């Protein structure tokens, strides 16, 4: 279980790094846009992403 968690974390870091490497200007613009969002909207988006991630992991791991 710990190995799976670490592998998933490593994959998430690698994917995020690839996005920053491939699209640095777009990522800067997106970060600037995120900074203007109200806390509630950012919290809601984070909770939604978390729920989708848990659901997908549950479906894949069965």
PDB file of N, CA, C and O in Angstrom:
ATOM      1  N   UNK A   1       0.824  -1.192   0.000  1.00  0.00           N
ATOM      2  CA  UNK A   1       0.000   0.000   0.000  1.00  0.00           C
ATOM      3  C   UNK A   1       0.868   1.256   0.000  1.00  0.00           C
ATOM      4  O   UNK A   1       0.582   2.189  -0.735  1.00  0.00           O
ATOM      5  N   UNK A   2       1.891   1.296   0.817  1.00  0.00           N
ATOM      6  CA  UNK A   2       2.763   2.468   0.871  1.00  0.00           C
ATOM      7  C   UNK A   2       3.467   2.674  -0.462  1.00  0.00           C
ATOM      8  O   UNK A   2       3.600   3.813  -0.921  1.00  0.00           O
ATOM      9  N   UNK A   3       3.882   1.577  -1.087  1.00  0.00           N
ATOM     10  CA  UNK A   3       4.544   1.689  -2.389  1.00  0.00           C
ATOM     11  C   UNK A   3       3.599   2.275  -3.428  1.00  0.00           C
ATOM     12  O   UNK A   3       4.013   3.090  -4.255  1.00  0.00           O
ATOM     13  N   UNK A   4       2.339   1.872  -3.396  1.00  0.00           N
ATOM     14  CA  UNK A   4       1.351   2.402  -4.338  1.00  0.00           C
ATOM     15  C   UNK A   4       1.149   3.900  -4.124  1.00  0.00           C
ATOM     16  O   UNK A   4       1.063   4.667  -5.084  1.00  0.00           O
ATOM     17  N   UNK A   5       1.068   4.304  -2.870  1.00  0.00           N
ATOM     18  CA  UNK A   5       0.884   5.719  -2.559  1.00  0.00           C
ATOM     19  C   UNK A   5       2.078   6.539  -3.036  1.00  0.00           C
ATOM     20  O   UNK A   5       1.910   7.604  -3.650  1.00  0.00           O
ATOM     21  N   UNK A   6       3.273   6.058  -2.784  1.00  0.00           N
ATOM     22  CA  UNK A   6       4.477   6.765  -3.225  1.00  0.00           C
ATOM     23  C   UNK A   6       4.581   6.798  -4.748  1.00  0.00           C
ATOM     24  O   UNK A   6       4.985   7.815  -5.326  1.00  0.00           O
ATOM     25  N   UNK A   7       4.195   5.704  -5.410  1.00  0.00           N
ATOM     26  CA  UNK A   7       4.215   5.679  -6.876  1.00  0.00           C
ATOM     27  C   UNK A   7       3.213   6.684  -7.442  1.00  0.00           C
ATOM     28  O   UNK A   7       3.504   7.391  -8.413  1.00  0.00           O
ATOM     29  N   UNK A   8       2.030   6.769  -6.827  1.00  0.00           N
ATOM     30  CA  UNK A   8       1.023   7.725  -7.286  1.00  0.00           C
ATOM     31  C   UNK A   8       1.502   9.155  -7.070  1.00  0.00           C
ATOM     32  O   UNK A   8       1.315  10.018  -7.945  1.00  0.00           O
ATOM     33  N   UNK A   9       2.124   9.422  -5.939  1.00  0.00           N
ATOM     34  CA  UNK A   9       2.657  10.754  -5.657  1.00  0.00           C
ATOM     35  C   UNK A   9       3.758  11.116  -6.647  1.00  0.00           C
ATOM     36  O   UNK A   9       3.786  12.236  -7.179  1.00  0.00           O
ATOM     37  N   UNK A  10       4.636  10.165  -6.928  1.00  0.00           N
ATOM     38  CA  UNK A  10       5.713  10.407  -7.895  1.00  0.00           C
ATOM     39  C   UNK A  10       5.157  10.691  -9.285  1.00  0.00           C
ATOM     40  O   UNK A  10       5.636  11.587  -9.990  1.00  0.00           O
ATOM     41  N   UNK A  11       4.128   9.972  -9.677  1.00  0.00           N
ATOM     42  CA  UNK A  11       3.510  10.200 -10.989  1.00  0.00           C
ATOM     43  C   UNK A  11       2.850  11.571 -11.048  1.00  0.00           C
ATOM     44  O   UNK A  11       2.975  12.289 -12.053  1.00  0.00           O
ATOM     45  N   UNK A  12       2.170  11.967  -9.985  1.00  0.00           N
ATOM     46  CA  UNK A  12       1.539  13.291  -9.956  1.00  0.00           C
ATOM     47  C   UNK A  12       2.590  14.398 -10.065  1.00  0.00           C
ATOM     48  O   UNK A  12       2.408  15.373 -10.806  1.00  0.00           O
ATOM     49  N   UNK A  13       3.706  14.245  -9.361  1.00  0.00           N
ATOM     50  CA  UNK A  13       4.781  15.240  -9.429  1.00  0.00           C
ATOM     51  C   UNK A  13       5.383  15.286 -10.829  1.00  0.00           C
ATOM     52  O   UNK A  13       5.647  16.367 -11.369  1.00  0.00           O
ATOM     53  N   UNK A  14       5.582  14.120 -11.432  1.00  0.00           N
ATOM     54  CA  UNK A  14       6.147  14.070 -12.784  1.00  0.00           C
ATOM     55  C   UNK A  14       5.209  14.727 -13.797  1.00  0.00           C
ATOM     56  O   UNK A  14       5.661  15.485 -14.669  1.00  0.00           O
ATOM     57  N   UNK A  15       3.922  14.463 -13.685  1.00  0.00           N
ATOM     58  CA  UNK A  15       2.960  15.063 -14.617  1.00  0.00           C
ATOM     59  C   UNK A  15       2.896  16.577 -14.440  1.00  0.00           C
ATOM     60  O   UNK A  15       2.857  17.322 -15.424  1.00  0.00           O
ATOM     61  N   UNK A  16       2.898  17.035 -13.210  1.00  0.00           N
ATOM     62  CA  UNK A  16       2.866  18.481 -12.977  1.00  0.00           C
ATOM     63  C   UNK A  16       4.148  19.133 -13.498  1.00  0.00           C
ATOM     64  O   UNK A  16       4.103  20.199 -14.118  1.00  0.00           O
ATOM     65  N   UNK A  17       5.269  18.491 -13.273  1.00  0.00           N
ATOM     66  CA  UNK A  17       6.532  19.017 -13.787  1.00  0.00           C
ATOM     67  C   UNK A  17       6.538  19.088 -15.302  1.00  0.00           C
ATOM     68  O   UNK A  17       7.051  20.054 -15.888  1.00  0.00           O
ATOM     69  N   UNK A  18       5.961  18.101 -15.956  1.00  0.00           N
ATOM     70  CA  UNK A  18       5.902  18.095 -17.418  1.00  0.00           C
ATOM     71  C   UNK A  18       5.063  19.261 -17.930  1.00  0.00           C
ATOM     72  O   UNK A  18       5.424  19.914 -18.919  1.00  0.00           O
ATOM     73  N   UNK A  19       3.945  19.542 -17.249  1.00  0.00           N
ATOM     74  CA  UNK A  19       3.086  20.658 -17.671  1.00  0.00           C
ATOM     75  C   UNK A  19       3.837  21.983 -17.548  1.00  0.00           C
ATOM     76  O   UNK A  19       3.793  22.823 -18.447  1.00  0.00           O
ATOM     77  N   UNK A  20       4.551  22.174 -16.441  1.00  0.00           N
ATOM     78  CA  UNK A  20       5.332  23.407 -16.260  1.00  0.00           C
ATOM     79  C   UNK A  20       6.457  23.502 -17.294  1.00  0.00           C
ATOM     80  O   UNK A  20       6.763  24.585 -17.779  1.00  0.00           O
ATOM     81  N   UNK A  21       7.089  22.383 -17.618  1.00  0.00           N
ATOM     82  CA  UNK A  21       8.185  22.394 -18.594  1.00  0.00           C
ATOM     83  C   UNK A  21       7.678  22.660 -20.009  1.00  0.00           C
ATOM     84  O   UNK A  21       8.330  23.360 -20.789  1.00  0.00           O
ATOM     85  N   UNK A  22       6.521  22.119 -20.345  1.00  0.00           N
ATOM     86  CA  UNK A  22       5.998  22.260 -21.706  1.00  0.00           C
ATOM     87  C   UNK A  22       5.278  23.589 -21.945  1.00  0.00           C
ATOM     88  O   UNK A  22       5.296  24.114 -23.059  1.00  0.00           O
ATOM     89  N   UNK A  23       4.634  24.123 -20.915  1.00  0.00           N
ATOM     90  CA  UNK A  23       3.809  25.324 -21.077  1.00  0.00           C
ATOM     91  C   UNK A  23       4.084  26.352 -19.977  1.00  0.00           C
ATOM     92  O   UNK A  23       3.164  26.725 -19.227  1.00  0.00           O
ATOM     93  N   UNK A  24       5.313  26.845 -19.853  1.00  0.00           N
ATOM     94  CA  UNK A  24       5.620  27.746 -18.731  1.00  0.00           C
ATOM     95  C   UNK A  24       4.822  29.051 -18.748  1.00  0.00           C
ATOM     96  O   UNK A  24       4.347  29.502 -17.695  1.00  0.00           O
ATOM     97  N   UNK A  25       4.652  29.650 -19.902  1.00  0.00           N
ATOM     98  CA  UNK A  25       3.917  30.923 -19.962  1.00  0.00           C
ATOM     99  C   UNK A  25       2.446  30.714 -19.597  1.00  0.00           C
ATOM    100  O   UNK A  25       1.855  31.534 -18.879  1.00  0.00           O
ATOM    101  N   UNK A  26       1.856  29.660 -20.072  1.00  0.00           N
ATOM    102  CA  UNK A  26       0.451  29.375 -19.767  1.00  0.00           C
ATOM    103  C   UNK A  26       0.267  29.082 -18.282  1.00  0.00           C
ATOM    104  O   UNK A  26      -0.724  29.486 -17.670  1.00  0.00           O
ATOM    105  N   UNK A  27       1.231  28.393 -17.683  1.00  0.00           N
ATOM    106  CA  UNK A  27       1.138  28.094 -16.263  1.00  0.00           C
ATOM    107  C   UNK A  27       1.242  29.379 -15.430  1.00  0.00           C
ATOM    108  O   UNK A  27       0.533  29.530 -14.438  1.00  0.00           O
ATOM    109  N   UNK A  28       2.109  30.307 -15.838  1.00  0.00           N
ATOM    110  CA  UNK A  28       2.198  31.590 -15.137  1.00  0.00           C
ATOM    111  C   UNK A  28       0.864  32.339 -15.209  1.00  0.00           C
ATOM    112  O   UNK A  28       0.404  32.904 -14.223  1.00  0.00           O
ATOM    113  N   UNK A  29       0.261  32.329 -16.389  1.00  0.00           N
ATOM    114  CA  UNK A  29      -1.026  33.006 -16.557  1.00  0.00           C
ATOM    115  C   UNK A  29      -2.107  32.332 -15.714  1.00  0.00           C
ATOM    116  O   UNK A  29      -2.947  33.012 -15.107  1.00  0.00           O
ATOM    117  N   UNK A  30      -2.080  31.013 -15.649  1.00  0.00           N
ATOM    118  CA  UNK A  30      -3.080  30.297 -14.874  1.00  0.00           C
ATOM    119  C   UNK A  30      -2.901  30.569 -13.375  1.00  0.00           C
ATOM    120  O   UNK A  30      -3.883  30.759 -12.653  1.00  0.00           O
ATOM    121  N   UNK A  31      -1.657  30.616 -12.915  1.00  0.00           N
ATOM    122  CA  UNK A  31      -1.409  30.917 -11.502  1.00  0.00           C
ATOM    123  C   UNK A  31      -1.910  32.325 -11.169  1.00  0.00           C
ATOM    124  O   UNK A  31      -2.527  32.539 -10.123  1.00  0.00           O
ATOM    125  N   UNK A  32      -1.666  33.273 -12.064  1.00  0.00           N
ATOM    126  CA  UNK A  32      -2.149  34.644 -11.840  1.00  0.00           C
ATOM    127  C   UNK A  32      -3.668  34.662 -11.767  1.00  0.00           C
ATOM    128  O   UNK A  32      -4.253  35.388 -10.944  1.00  0.00           O
ATOM    129  N   UNK A  33      -4.324  33.875 -12.588  1.00  0.00           N
ATOM    130  CA  UNK A  33      -5.784  33.814 -12.576  1.00  0.00           C
ATOM    131  C   UNK A  33      -6.285  33.157 -11.283  1.00  0.00           C
ATOM    132  O   UNK A  33      -7.273  33.612 -10.695  1.00  0.00           O
ATOM    133  N   UNK A  34      -5.621  32.120 -10.833  1.00  0.00           N
ATOM    134  CA  UNK A  34      -6.019  31.438  -9.601  1.00  0.00           C
ATOM    135  C   UNK A  34      -5.910  32.381  -8.405  1.00  0.00           C
ATOM    136  O   UNK A  34      -6.747  32.341  -7.493  1.00  0.00           O
ATOM    137  N   UNK A  35      -4.910  33.247  -8.413  1.00  0.00           N
ATOM    138  CA  UNK A  35      -4.731  34.184  -7.302  1.00  0.00           C
ATOM    139  C   UNK A  35      -5.898  35.149  -7.158  1.00  0.00           C
ATOM    140  O   UNK A  35      -6.106  35.711  -6.077  1.00  0.00           O
ATOM    141  N   UNK A  36      -6.669  35.346  -8.228  1.00  0.00           N
ATOM    142  CA  UNK A  36      -7.805  36.269  -8.163  1.00  0.00           C
ATOM    143  C   UNK A  36      -9.096  35.584  -7.702  1.00  0.00           C
ATOM    144  O   UNK A  36     -10.074  36.272  -7.437  1.00  0.00           O
ATOM    145  N   UNK A  37      -9.089  34.269  -7.605  1.00  0.00           N
ATOM    146  CA  UNK A  37     -10.297  33.541  -7.210  1.00  0.00           C
ATOM    147  C   UNK A  37     -10.569  33.726  -5.721  1.00  0.00           C
ATOM    148  O   UNK A  37      -9.647  33.770  -4.913  1.00  0.00           O
ATOM    149  N   UNK A  38     -11.845  33.794  -5.361  1.00  0.00           N
ATOM    150  CA  UNK A  38     -12.178  33.827  -3.935  1.00  0.00           C
ATOM    151  C   UNK A  38     -11.816  32.482  -3.283  1.00  0.00           C
ATOM    152  O   UNK A  38     -11.799  31.445  -3.936  1.00  0.00           O
ATOM    153  N   UNK A  39     -11.553  32.521  -1.984  1.00  0.00           N
ATOM    154  CA  UNK A  39     -11.160  31.311  -1.266  1.00  0.00           C
ATOM    155  C   UNK A  39     -12.195  30.190  -1.412  1.00  0.00           C
ATOM    156  O   UNK A  39     -11.842  29.027  -1.570  1.00  0.00           O
ATOM    157  N   UNK A  40     -13.450  30.543  -1.356  1.00  0.00           N
ATOM    158  CA  UNK A  40     -14.504  29.533  -1.456  1.00  0.00           C
ATOM    159  C   UNK A  40     -14.490  28.798  -2.787  1.00  0.00           C
ATOM    160  O   UNK A  40     -14.693  27.579  -2.832  1.00  0.00           O
ATOM    161  N   UNK A  41     -14.257  29.528  -3.862  1.00  0.00           N
ATOM    162  CA  UNK A  41     -14.213  28.899  -5.182  1.00  0.00           C
ATOM    163  C   UNK A  41     -13.009  27.966  -5.298  1.00  0.00           C
ATOM    164  O   UNK A  41     -13.117  26.857  -5.825  1.00  0.00           O
ATOM    165  N   UNK A  42     -11.886  28.406  -4.778  1.00  0.00           N
ATOM    166  CA  UNK A  42     -10.681  27.577  -4.822  1.00  0.00           C
ATOM    167  C   UNK A  42     -10.851  26.337  -3.946  1.00  0.00           C
ATOM    168  O   UNK A  42     -10.476  25.233  -4.336  1.00  0.00           O
ATOM    169  N   UNK A  43     -11.450  26.521  -2.784  1.00  0.00           N
ATOM    170  CA  UNK A  43     -11.703  25.395  -1.883  1.00  0.00           C
ATOM    171  C   UNK A  43     -12.655  24.386  -2.539  1.00  0.00           C
ATOM    172  O   UNK A  43     -12.442  23.177  -2.489  1.00  0.00           O
ATOM    173  N   UNK A  44     -13.698  24.888  -3.183  1.00  0.00           N
ATOM    174  CA  UNK A  44     -14.660  24.008  -3.855  1.00  0.00           C
ATOM    175  C   UNK A  44     -14.025  23.233  -4.992  1.00  0.00           C
ATOM    176  O   UNK A  44     -14.267  22.031  -5.145  1.00  0.00           O
ATOM    177  N   UNK A  45     -13.186  23.907  -5.780  1.00  0.00           N
ATOM    178  CA  UNK A  45     -12.498  23.221  -6.876  1.00  0.00           C
ATOM    179  C   UNK A  45     -11.539  22.168  -6.335  1.00  0.00           C
ATOM    180  O   UNK A  45     -11.436  21.064  -6.884  1.00  0.00           O
ATOM    181  N   UNK A  46     -10.854  22.493  -5.240  1.00  0.00           N
ATOM    182  CA  UNK A  46      -9.934  21.528  -4.641  1.00  0.00           C
ATOM    183  C   UNK A  46     -10.660  20.311  -4.099  1.00  0.00           C
ATOM    184  O   UNK A  46     -10.220  19.174  -4.282  1.00  0.00           O
ATOM    185  N   UNK A  47     -11.788  20.533  -3.431  1.00  0.00           N
ATOM    186  CA  UNK A  47     -12.572  19.417  -2.907  1.00  0.00           C
ATOM    187  C   UNK A  47     -13.148  18.560  -4.027  1.00  0.00           C
ATOM    188  O   UNK A  47     -13.171  17.330  -3.934  1.00  0.00           O
ATOM    189  N   UNK A  48     -13.579  19.200  -5.104  1.00  0.00           N
ATOM    190  CA  UNK A  48     -14.101  18.447  -6.252  1.00  0.00           C
ATOM    191  C   UNK A  48     -13.000  17.601  -6.882  1.00  0.00           C
ATOM    192  O   UNK A  48     -13.217  16.425  -7.203  1.00  0.00           O
ATOM    193  N   UNK A  49     -11.815  18.185  -7.059  1.00  0.00           N
ATOM    194  CA  UNK A  49     -10.701  17.433  -7.628  1.00  0.00           C
ATOM    195  C   UNK A  49     -10.316  16.264  -6.725  1.00  0.00           C
ATOM    196  O   UNK A  49     -10.027  15.159  -7.203  1.00  0.00           O
ATOM    197  N   UNK A  50     -10.328  16.502  -5.425  1.00  0.00           N
ATOM    198  CA  UNK A  50     -10.010  15.446  -4.469  1.00  0.00           C
ATOM    199  C   UNK A  50     -11.031  14.313  -4.564  1.00  0.00           C
ATOM    200  O   UNK A  50     -10.661  13.131  -4.600  1.00  0.00           O
ATOM    201  N   UNK A  51     -12.298  14.654  -4.627  1.00  0.00           N
ATOM    202  CA  UNK A  51     -13.352  13.643  -4.709  1.00  0.00           C
ATOM    203  C   UNK A  51     -13.244  12.832  -5.998  1.00  0.00           C
ATOM    204  O   UNK A  51     -13.376  11.599  -5.988  1.00  0.00           O
ATOM    205  N   UNK A  52     -12.983  13.503  -7.105  1.00  0.00           N
ATOM    206  CA  UNK A  52     -12.830  12.800  -8.384  1.00  0.00           C
ATOM    207  C   UNK A  52     -11.616  11.869  -8.324  1.00  0.00           C
ATOM    208  O   UNK A  52     -11.674  10.720  -8.781  1.00  0.00           O
ATOM    209  N   UNK A  53     -10.520  12.345  -7.745  1.00  0.00           N
ATOM    210  CA  UNK A  53      -9.325  11.514  -7.629  1.00  0.00           C
ATOM    211  C   UNK A  53      -9.556  10.278  -6.779  1.00  0.00           C
ATOM    212  O   UNK A  53      -9.147   9.168  -7.141  1.00  0.00           O
ATOM    213  N   UNK A  54     -10.229  10.447  -5.647  1.00  0.00           N
ATOM    214  CA  UNK A  54     -10.528   9.303  -4.777  1.00  0.00           C
ATOM    215  C   UNK A  54     -11.455   8.331  -5.499  1.00  0.00           C
ATOM    216  O   UNK A  54     -11.260   7.110  -5.444  1.00  0.00           O
ATOM    217  N   UNK A  55     -12.461   8.843  -6.183  1.00  0.00           N
ATOM    218  CA  UNK A  55     -13.390   7.985  -6.924  1.00  0.00           C
ATOM    219  C   UNK A  55     -12.658   7.198  -8.011  1.00  0.00           C
ATOM    220  O   UNK A  55     -12.859   5.985  -8.151  1.00  0.00           O
ATOM    221  N   UNK A  56     -11.799   7.881  -8.768  1.00  0.00           N
ATOM    222  CA  UNK A  56     -11.050   7.185  -9.814  1.00  0.00           C
ATOM    223  C   UNK A  56     -10.118   6.127  -9.231  1.00  0.00           C
ATOM    224  O   UNK A  56     -10.028   5.005  -9.767  1.00  0.00           O
ATOM    225  N   UNK A  57      -9.447   6.452  -8.136  1.00  0.00           N
ATOM    226  CA  UNK A  57      -8.565   5.464  -7.491  1.00  0.00           C
ATOM    227  C   UNK A  57      -9.376   4.263  -6.997  1.00  0.00           C
ATOM    228  O   UNK A  57      -8.949   3.103  -7.156  1.00  0.00           O
ATOM    229  N   UNK A  58     -10.543   4.529  -6.450  1.00  0.00           N
ATOM    230  CA  UNK A  58     -11.395   3.450  -5.963  1.00  0.00           C
ATOM    231  C   UNK A  58     -11.867   2.556  -7.107  1.00  0.00           C
ATOM    232  O   UNK A  58     -11.875   1.335  -7.000  1.00  0.00           O
ATOM    233  N   UNK A  59     -12.240   3.180  -8.231  1.00  0.00           N
ATOM    234  CA  UNK A  59     -12.683   2.405  -9.390  1.00  0.00           C
ATOM    235  C   UNK A  59     -11.542   1.572  -9.991  1.00  0.00           C
ATOM    236  O   UNK A  59     -11.749   0.413 -10.376  1.00  0.00           O
ATOM    237  N   UNK A  60     -10.360   2.145 -10.060  1.00  0.00           N
ATOM    238  CA  UNK A  60      -9.222   1.444 -10.649  1.00  0.00           C
ATOM    239  C   UNK A  60      -8.757   0.312  -9.745  1.00  0.00           C
ATOM    240  O   UNK A  60      -8.465  -0.786 -10.220  1.00  0.00           O
ATOM    241  N   UNK A  61      -8.669   0.587  -8.461  1.00  0.00           N
ATOM    242  CA  UNK A  61      -8.149  -0.411  -7.520  1.00  0.00           C
ATOM    243  C   UNK A  61      -9.198  -1.426  -7.096  1.00  0.00           C
ATOM    244  O   UNK A  61      -8.863  -2.480  -6.576  1.00  0.00           O
ATOM    245  N   UNK A  62     -10.484  -1.067  -7.299  1.00  0.00           N
ATOM    246  CA  UNK A  62     -11.597  -1.960  -7.024  1.00  0.00           C
ATOM    247  C   UNK A  62     -11.601  -2.496  -5.653  1.00  0.00           C
ATOM    248  O   UNK A  62     -11.957  -3.468  -5.205  1.00  0.00           O
TER     249      UNK A  62
END
